[in-house]
Structures are given as C-alpha cells and as structure tokens.
C-alpha cells in the first residue's frame, strides 16, 4: 500500500512538472525596427581628410550626433560638433532622414542624397569644409 501511495505521489509530481514545462512558452519578440536600432548618441571619435585620420583626442573637435526615431524608417539628427574653443564646426538639426539598409551598412539619405552611413556602431558623415576640403567625420555609439 505504501508503494502505491509513493507511486501516486510520484505520478502527481511528474504530471505537475510536465504541465509547468508545457505551459512555458518562449515568446519570440520581434526585432526592433531600423530607426529604433540606430537611435542614440554617437560621440565624435575621428576625422579623416587628405588621407590622414585624426583621433578625437588629437583633434581640435568635440561633440556628438544624436539620432532620434521619427518613424520605423526615418530619423531626425542633431549634430553638435564644435571646436574645443566652442566655435561651431558642424551644428545642424536635420529632420526626415530616410534610412536605407544595404547589407551591414545603413545609408542616411536626405533630400535624395546619401549624407552619412552607419556600419555597426560607427556613424560616418561625409562633408566638405569652407575651403573645399572633403572630410569624413566619424562618431561612435
């Protein structure tokens, strides 16, 4: 009789364990949209021009670029890159930038022109300064 009671208890525990395990459902969370994934603060990390790459700590620049989600595929950008003497270098607020994913690269397109790219945690802005020198400013998240 004692064995039958133990067997019943074991069966109840087994059924309880199976029911708990079977009730657990792994929820598959959808991946965040492109704008959500790329939104954030990118801190100035280097400047490249004329074949030279200058890290932020060796340059005369400081600041960041803030990317804010507008829709799933568009963002707003606030560029606040200044000289260490607090003179404006690249200070802009840009709205309605379209995001175009191309493999591991995301292009930021404004008014039909690619103005920047994001690869991994690096945002690269291509521009031309007042003297006509092309440069790439990189900021890292």
Short mmCIF file of C-alpha atoms in Angstrom, two decimals:
data_model
loop_
_atom_site.label_atom_id
_atom_site.label_comp_id
_atom_site.label_asym_id
_atom_site.label_seq_id
_atom_site.Cartn_x
_atom_site.Cartn_y
_atom_site.Cartn_z
CA UNK A 1 0.00 0.00 0.00
CA UNK A 2 2.88 2.32 0.85
CA UNK A 3 4.41 1.74 -2.61
CA UNK A 4 1.11 2.59 -4.28
CA UNK A 5 0.91 5.86 -2.33
CA UNK A 6 4.51 6.74 -3.30
CA UNK A 7 3.77 5.85 -6.91
CA UNK A 8 0.71 8.14 -6.90
CA UNK A 9 2.75 10.97 -5.39
CA UNK A 10 5.48 10.48 -7.98
CA UNK A 11 2.90 10.45 -10.78
CA UNK A 12 1.34 13.68 -9.49
CA UNK A 13 4.76 15.36 -9.28
CA UNK A 14 5.63 14.16 -12.77
CA UNK A 15 2.35 15.47 -14.20
CA UNK A 16 2.80 18.76 -12.38
CA UNK A 17 6.33 19.12 -13.74
CA UNK A 18 5.19 18.33 -17.28
CA UNK A 19 2.34 20.82 -17.07
CA UNK A 20 4.67 23.58 -15.84
CA UNK A 21 7.17 22.92 -18.61
CA UNK A 22 4.47 22.72 -21.27
CA UNK A 23 2.90 25.98 -20.11
CA UNK A 24 6.13 27.88 -20.55
CA UNK A 25 6.06 29.41 -23.98
CA UNK A 26 9.03 31.19 -25.41
CA UNK A 27 7.77 34.47 -26.72
CA UNK A 28 9.61 35.47 -29.81
CA UNK A 29 9.97 39.20 -29.59
CA UNK A 30 10.03 40.90 -32.96
CA UNK A 31 13.30 42.61 -33.79
CA UNK A 32 13.20 46.37 -33.25
CA UNK A 33 12.69 48.41 -36.38
CA UNK A 34 15.63 50.04 -38.14
CA UNK A 35 15.14 53.52 -36.66
CA UNK A 36 14.89 52.14 -33.13
CA UNK A 37 18.06 50.09 -33.59
CA UNK A 38 20.05 53.08 -34.83
CA UNK A 39 18.71 55.76 -32.49
CA UNK A 40 21.08 57.03 -29.84
CA UNK A 41 24.06 59.25 -29.18
CA UNK A 42 27.16 58.91 -31.34
CA UNK A 43 30.21 60.65 -29.88
CA UNK A 44 32.80 62.21 -32.20
CA UNK A 45 35.69 59.75 -32.50
CA UNK A 46 37.81 60.71 -35.53
CA UNK A 47 38.23 62.99 -38.51
CA UNK A 48 39.66 61.85 -41.85
CA UNK A 49 40.83 64.14 -44.66
CA UNK A 50 43.61 64.22 -47.26
CA UNK A 51 44.50 60.60 -46.45
CA UNK A 52 45.01 61.34 -42.74
CA UNK A 53 42.94 60.00 -39.86
CA UNK A 54 43.00 62.08 -36.68
CA UNK A 55 41.51 60.56 -33.49
CA UNK A 56 39.22 62.78 -31.42
CA UNK A 57 41.74 63.26 -28.60
CA UNK A 58 44.34 64.57 -31.10
CA UNK A 59 41.93 66.90 -32.90
CA UNK A 60 40.51 70.30 -32.11
CA UNK A 61 36.93 68.96 -32.25
CA UNK A 62 34.44 67.63 -29.73
CA UNK A 63 30.76 66.81 -29.62
CA UNK A 64 28.16 64.29 -30.66
CA UNK A 65 25.42 63.38 -33.09
CA UNK A 66 22.02 62.44 -31.71
CA UNK A 67 19.81 60.22 -33.83
CA UNK A 68 16.11 60.15 -32.89
CA UNK A 69 13.46 57.87 -34.35
CA UNK A 70 10.69 59.58 -36.26
CA UNK A 71 9.11 56.56 -38.00
CA UNK A 72 10.30 52.99 -38.49
CA UNK A 73 12.47 54.10 -41.44
CA UNK A 74 13.12 57.80 -40.80
CA UNK A 75 15.07 59.68 -38.15
CA UNK A 76 15.95 63.19 -37.11
CA UNK A 77 19.59 64.09 -36.44
CA UNK A 78 21.07 66.74 -34.19
CA UNK A 79 24.73 67.38 -34.98
CA UNK A 80 26.65 69.31 -32.34
CA UNK A 81 30.32 69.20 -33.33
CA UNK A 82 32.32 72.17 -32.13
CA UNK A 83 35.94 73.17 -31.75
CA UNK A 84 37.49 72.87 -28.32
CA UNK A 85 37.17 76.69 -28.19
CA UNK A 86 33.37 76.22 -28.53
CA UNK A 87 33.17 77.53 -32.09
CA UNK A 88 30.61 75.78 -34.29
CA UNK A 89 32.04 73.29 -36.79
CA UNK A 90 29.02 71.14 -37.72
CA UNK A 91 25.94 72.25 -35.84
CA UNK A 92 22.72 71.23 -37.57
CA UNK A 93 19.25 69.91 -36.85
CA UNK A 94 18.09 67.76 -39.75
CA UNK A 95 14.61 66.20 -39.98
CA UNK A 96 13.16 63.38 -42.02
CA UNK A 97 16.32 61.47 -42.88
CA UNK A 98 15.45 58.25 -44.69
CA UNK A 99 17.21 55.05 -43.61
CA UNK A 100 18.17 52.59 -46.36
CA UNK A 101 19.58 49.24 -45.24
CA UNK A 102 22.13 47.72 -47.60
CA UNK A 103 23.61 44.59 -46.02
CA UNK A 104 25.58 45.59 -42.92
CA UNK A 105 25.52 49.27 -43.93
CA UNK A 106 22.67 51.70 -43.36
CA UNK A 107 22.66 54.81 -45.52
CA UNK A 108 21.16 58.03 -44.22
CA UNK A 109 19.52 59.75 -47.17
CA UNK A 110 18.42 63.39 -47.01
CA UNK A 111 16.66 65.04 -49.94
CA UNK A 112 17.78 62.20 -52.23
CA UNK A 113 21.45 62.37 -51.28
CA UNK A 114 23.35 59.94 -49.03
CA UNK A 115 24.72 62.19 -46.29
CA UNK A 116 26.03 59.55 -43.88
CA UNK A 117 26.43 55.83 -43.30
CA UNK A 118 26.21 53.66 -40.22
CA UNK A 119 28.23 50.48 -40.03
CA UNK A 120 27.98 48.68 -36.71
CA UNK A 121 28.35 51.32 -34.01
CA UNK A 122 30.05 53.91 -36.26
CA UNK A 123 28.29 56.78 -37.98
CA UNK A 124 30.30 58.38 -40.80
CA UNK A 125 29.33 61.78 -42.19
CA UNK A 126 30.93 62.87 -45.47
CA UNK A 127 31.14 66.62 -45.95
CA UNK A 128 33.18 69.46 -47.41
CA UNK A 129 34.58 72.30 -45.30
CA UNK A 130 34.65 76.03 -46.16
CA UNK A 131 37.96 75.65 -48.02
CA UNK A 132 36.62 72.88 -50.28
CA UNK A 133 38.38 70.02 -48.47
CA UNK A 134 36.39 66.79 -48.36
CA UNK A 135 36.38 65.05 -44.99
CA UNK A 136 34.72 62.20 -43.13
CA UNK A 137 33.67 62.76 -39.55
CA UNK A 138 33.15 59.54 -37.57
CA UNK A 139 31.15 59.27 -34.37
CA UNK A 140 30.79 56.10 -32.32
CA UNK A 141 27.90 54.88 -30.19
#
